Amino acid sequence: MSKFIEAEALNGVGEFHQLFELPIEAKPIIPSQDRCRLRINLLQEELDELKDAIRDNDIIAAADAFSDIQYVLSGAILEFGLGEKFSRLFEEVQKSNMSKACETYQEALDSQGWYLKEKNTESTIVERNGKFLLYRTEDKKALKSIKYYAADFESIVNS
């Protein structure tokens, strides 16, 4: 997979927030209910635009919606005081998500056995890029390795 050049979303939105005197919190907080409601409404508005773009098969409108979602989301991250920590938060969720893949075939077999015994769920193992992935036979849903671990957001937010 090629590497993507990531937009400087938080810095750009931070510049906008400073110019328009919108909140940028230095420490993690839950803003006022009014501000939270605004943030949710803004995100929902952009998600609705994305739904419309998909319905209309309009890639330009989809690109607009994705850009707006990222912009509004970045503003929320800053307003919730998570700007300084967000890179680490994202790295943590990435590691957690990648731990869903099995590192070895034996780990995949053990995971497959666990799902069959504990959940009565049949699965298939697929090797991809040196990892072993488990899929539920019934609907091809990806299943987690027995070595999966949840993201630890608390230690990052509280640091």
mmCIF file of C-alpha atoms in Angstrom:
data_model
loop_
_atom_site.group_PDB
_atom_site.id
_atom_site.type_symbol
_atom_site.label_atom_id
_atom_site.label_comp_id
_atom_site.label_asym_id
_atom_site.label_seq_id
_atom_site.Cartn_x
_atom_site.Cartn_y
_atom_site.Cartn_z
ATOM 1 C CA MET A 1 0.000 0.000 0.000
ATOM 2 C CA SER A 2 1.273 3.452 -0.812
ATOM 3 C CA LYS A 3 1.720 5.963 1.985
ATOM 4 C CA PHE A 4 -0.726 8.822 2.100
ATOM 5 C CA ILE A 5 0.202 12.409 2.781
ATOM 6 C CA GLU A 6 -2.039 13.361 5.680
ATOM 7 C CA ALA A 7 -3.577 16.789 5.793
ATOM 8 C CA GLU A 8 -2.592 19.011 8.711
ATOM 9 C CA ALA A 9 -6.198 19.031 9.843
ATOM 10 C CA LEU A 10 -5.763 19.962 13.498
ATOM 11 C CA ASN A 11 -3.318 22.790 12.780
ATOM 12 C CA GLY A 12 -5.454 24.237 9.988
ATOM 13 C CA VAL A 13 -8.649 24.054 12.004
ATOM 14 C CA GLY A 14 -6.779 25.475 14.998
ATOM 15 C CA GLU A 15 -5.888 28.519 12.899
ATOM 16 C CA PHE A 16 -9.578 28.901 11.982
ATOM 17 C CA HIS A 17 -10.643 28.558 15.630
ATOM 18 C CA GLN A 18 -8.146 31.211 16.725
ATOM 19 C CA LEU A 19 -9.258 33.623 14.019
ATOM 20 C CA PHE A 20 -12.954 33.220 14.845
ATOM 21 C CA GLU A 21 -12.345 32.961 18.608
ATOM 22 C CA LEU A 22 -13.763 29.450 18.822
ATOM 23 C CA PRO A 23 -12.786 27.178 21.711
ATOM 24 C CA ILE A 24 -9.451 25.379 21.787
ATOM 25 C CA GLU A 25 -9.057 23.727 25.163
ATOM 26 C CA ALA A 26 -5.595 22.972 26.541
ATOM 27 C CA LYS A 27 -6.755 20.031 28.681
ATOM 28 C CA PRO A 28 -9.315 17.277 28.052
ATOM 29 C CA ILE A 29 -12.833 18.379 29.014
ATOM 30 C CA ILE A 30 -16.446 17.822 28.061
ATOM 31 C CA PRO A 31 -17.683 21.225 26.843
ATOM 32 C CA SER A 32 -21.034 22.721 27.827
ATOM 33 C CA GLN A 33 -24.146 20.873 26.699
ATOM 34 C CA ASP A 34 -24.880 23.650 24.194
ATOM 35 C CA ARG A 35 -21.424 23.310 22.616
ATOM 36 C CA CYS A 36 -21.687 19.515 22.592
ATOM 37 C CA ARG A 37 -25.090 19.703 20.929
ATOM 38 C CA LEU A 38 -23.644 22.054 18.293
ATOM 39 C CA ARG A 39 -20.753 19.675 17.617
ATOM 40 C CA ILE A 40 -23.091 16.691 17.224
ATOM 41 C CA ASN A 41 -25.410 18.681 14.946
ATOM 42 C CA LEU A 42 -22.502 19.822 12.766
ATOM 43 C CA LEU A 43 -21.201 16.274 12.418
ATOM 44 C CA GLN A 44 -24.691 14.940 11.660
ATOM 45 C CA GLU A 45 -25.203 17.606 8.995
ATOM 46 C CA GLU A 46 -22.000 16.527 7.250
ATOM 47 C CA LEU A 47 -22.874 12.819 7.567
ATOM 48 C CA ASP A 48 -26.243 13.572 5.978
ATOM 49 C CA GLU A 49 -24.424 15.293 3.105
ATOM 50 C CA LEU A 50 -22.291 12.167 2.683
ATOM 51 C CA LYS A 51 -25.418 9.975 2.590
ATOM 52 C CA ASP A 52 -26.853 12.238 -0.106
ATOM 53 C CA ALA A 53 -23.616 12.102 -2.106
ATOM 54 C CA ILE A 54 -23.585 8.308 -1.978
ATOM 55 C CA ARG A 55 -27.271 8.116 -2.900
ATOM 56 C CA ASP A 56 -26.615 10.438 -5.858
ATOM 57 C CA ASN A 57 -23.421 8.584 -6.846
ATOM 58 C CA ASP A 58 -21.612 11.963 -6.716
ATOM 59 C CA ILE A 59 -17.905 11.594 -5.918
ATOM 60 C CA ILE A 60 -17.360 15.375 -5.830
ATOM 61 C CA ALA A 61 -20.073 15.791 -3.205
ATOM 62 C CA ALA A 62 -18.592 12.817 -1.316
ATOM 63 C CA ALA A 63 -15.145 14.465 -1.346
ATOM 64 C CA ASP A 64 -16.757 17.666 -0.056
ATOM 65 C CA ALA A 65 -18.555 15.750 2.700
ATOM 66 C CA PHE A 66 -15.413 13.849 3.778
ATOM 67 C CA SER A 67 -13.453 17.102 3.913
ATOM 68 C CA ASP A 68 -16.167 18.799 5.936
ATOM 69 C CA ILE A 69 -16.469 15.810 8.292
ATOM 70 C CA GLN A 70 -12.710 15.931 8.904
ATOM 71 C CA TYR A 71 -12.852 19.689 9.473
ATOM 72 C CA VAL A 72 -15.758 19.533 11.927
ATOM 73 C CA LEU A 73 -14.266 16.500 13.683
ATOM 74 C CA SER A 74 -10.936 18.297 14.046
ATOM 75 C CA GLY A 75 -12.748 21.266 15.570
ATOM 76 C CA ALA A 76 -14.433 18.950 18.058
ATOM 77 C CA ILE A 77 -11.092 17.364 18.971
ATOM 78 C CA LEU A 78 -9.686 20.826 19.719
ATOM 79 C CA GLU A 79 -12.772 21.925 21.638
ATOM 80 C CA PHE A 80 -12.663 18.771 23.767
ATOM 81 C CA GLY A 81 -9.030 19.544 24.624
ATOM 82 C CA LEU A 82 -7.638 16.479 22.853
ATOM 83 C CA GLY A 83 -5.544 18.228 20.195
ATOM 84 C CA GLU A 84 -2.195 17.651 21.911
ATOM 85 C CA LYS A 85 -3.036 14.001 22.577
ATOM 86 C CA PHE A 86 -4.835 13.041 19.395
ATOM 87 C CA SER A 87 -1.827 11.640 17.552
ATOM 88 C CA ARG A 88 -1.184 9.241 20.447
ATOM 89 C CA LEU A 89 -4.892 8.397 20.699
ATOM 90 C CA PHE A 90 -4.976 7.531 17.009
ATOM 91 C CA GLU A 91 -1.787 5.449 17.268
ATOM 92 C CA GLU A 92 -3.357 3.549 20.173
ATOM 93 C CA VAL A 93 -6.540 2.715 18.260
ATOM 94 C CA GLN A 94 -4.444 1.692 15.239
ATOM 95 C CA LYS A 95 -2.416 -0.742 17.365
ATOM 96 C CA SER A 96 -5.611 -2.109 18.885
ATOM 97 C CA ASN A 97 -7.237 -2.596 15.487
ATOM 98 C CA MET A 98 -4.141 -4.282 14.082
ATOM 99 C CA SER A 99 -4.102 -6.668 17.057
ATOM 100 C CA LYS A 100 -7.269 -8.189 15.574
ATOM 101 C CA ALA A 101 -4.991 -9.948 13.055
ATOM 102 C CA CYS A 102 -3.183 -13.103 14.124
ATOM 103 C CA GLU A 103 0.611 -13.003 13.990
ATOM 104 C CA THR A 104 1.014 -16.756 13.413
ATOM 105 C CA TYR A 105 -0.985 -19.582 11.905
ATOM 106 C CA GLN A 106 -1.066 -21.244 15.325
ATOM 107 C CA GLU A 107 -2.583 -18.106 16.861
ATOM 108 C CA ALA A 108 -5.220 -18.199 14.098
ATOM 109 C CA LEU A 109 -5.956 -21.865 14.824
ATOM 110 C CA ASP A 110 -6.224 -21.134 18.551
ATOM 111 C CA SER A 111 -8.544 -18.200 17.834
ATOM 112 C CA GLN A 112 -10.626 -20.329 15.506
ATOM 113 C CA GLY A 113 -10.921 -22.996 18.204
ATOM 114 C CA TRP A 114 -11.952 -20.407 20.794
ATOM 115 C CA TYR A 115 -14.730 -19.027 18.563
ATOM 116 C CA LEU A 116 -16.024 -22.526 17.847
ATOM 117 C CA LYS A 117 -16.001 -23.586 21.508
ATOM 118 C CA GLU A 118 -17.124 -20.334 23.170
ATOM 119 C CA LYS A 119 -19.390 -18.815 20.516
ATOM 120 C CA ASN A 120 -20.341 -21.858 18.414
ATOM 121 C CA THR A 121 -19.024 -19.837 15.458
ATOM 122 C CA GLU A 122 -17.362 -21.448 12.471
ATOM 123 C CA SER A 123 -14.659 -19.491 10.711
ATOM 124 C CA THR A 124 -12.086 -19.573 7.960
ATOM 125 C CA ILE A 125 -8.457 -18.472 8.095
ATOM 126 C CA VAL A 126 -6.954 -16.305 5.355
ATOM 127 C CA GLU A 127 -3.247 -15.432 5.138
ATOM 128 C CA ARG A 128 -2.581 -11.909 3.921
ATOM 129 C CA ASN A 129 0.649 -9.899 4.020
ATOM 130 C CA GLY A 130 2.210 -12.226 6.577
ATOM 131 C CA LYS A 131 -0.779 -12.018 8.939
ATOM 132 C CA PHE A 132 -3.547 -14.548 9.505
ATOM 133 C CA LEU A 133 -7.092 -13.235 9.415
ATOM 134 C CA LEU A 134 -10.155 -14.967 10.767
ATOM 135 C CA TYR A 135 -13.551 -14.565 9.095
ATOM 136 C CA ARG A 136 -16.901 -15.856 10.313
ATOM 137 C CA THR A 137 -18.021 -18.444 7.747
ATOM 138 C CA GLU A 138 -21.660 -17.352 7.831
ATOM 139 C CA ASP A 139 -21.196 -13.756 6.636
ATOM 140 C CA LYS A 140 -17.440 -13.129 6.230
ATOM 141 C CA LYS A 141 -17.357 -10.774 9.245
ATOM 142 C CA ALA A 142 -13.778 -10.287 10.479
ATOM 143 C CA LEU A 143 -13.193 -11.866 13.892
ATOM 144 C CA LYS A 144 -10.625 -10.797 16.476
ATOM 145 C CA SER A 145 -7.534 -12.746 17.425
ATOM 146 C CA ILE A 146 -7.520 -14.193 20.921
ATOM 147 C CA LYS A 147 -4.578 -11.827 21.477
ATOM 148 C CA TYR A 148 -6.633 -8.755 20.565
ATOM 149 C CA TYR A 149 -6.440 -5.947 23.082
ATOM 150 C CA ALA A 150 -8.672 -2.914 23.473
ATOM 151 C CA ALA A 151 -7.237 0.566 23.068
ATOM 152 C CA ASP A 152 -6.155 2.207 26.331
ATOM 153 C CA PHE A 153 -7.457 5.742 25.913
ATOM 154 C CA GLU A 154 -7.601 6.458 29.628
ATOM 155 C CA SER A 155 -3.846 6.460 30.178
ATOM 156 C CA ILE A 156 -3.338 8.848 27.248
ATOM 157 C CA VAL A 157 -6.175 11.238 28.133
ATOM 158 C CA ASN A 158 -5.065 11.334 31.780
ATOM 159 C CA SER A 159 -1.354 11.820 30.997
#
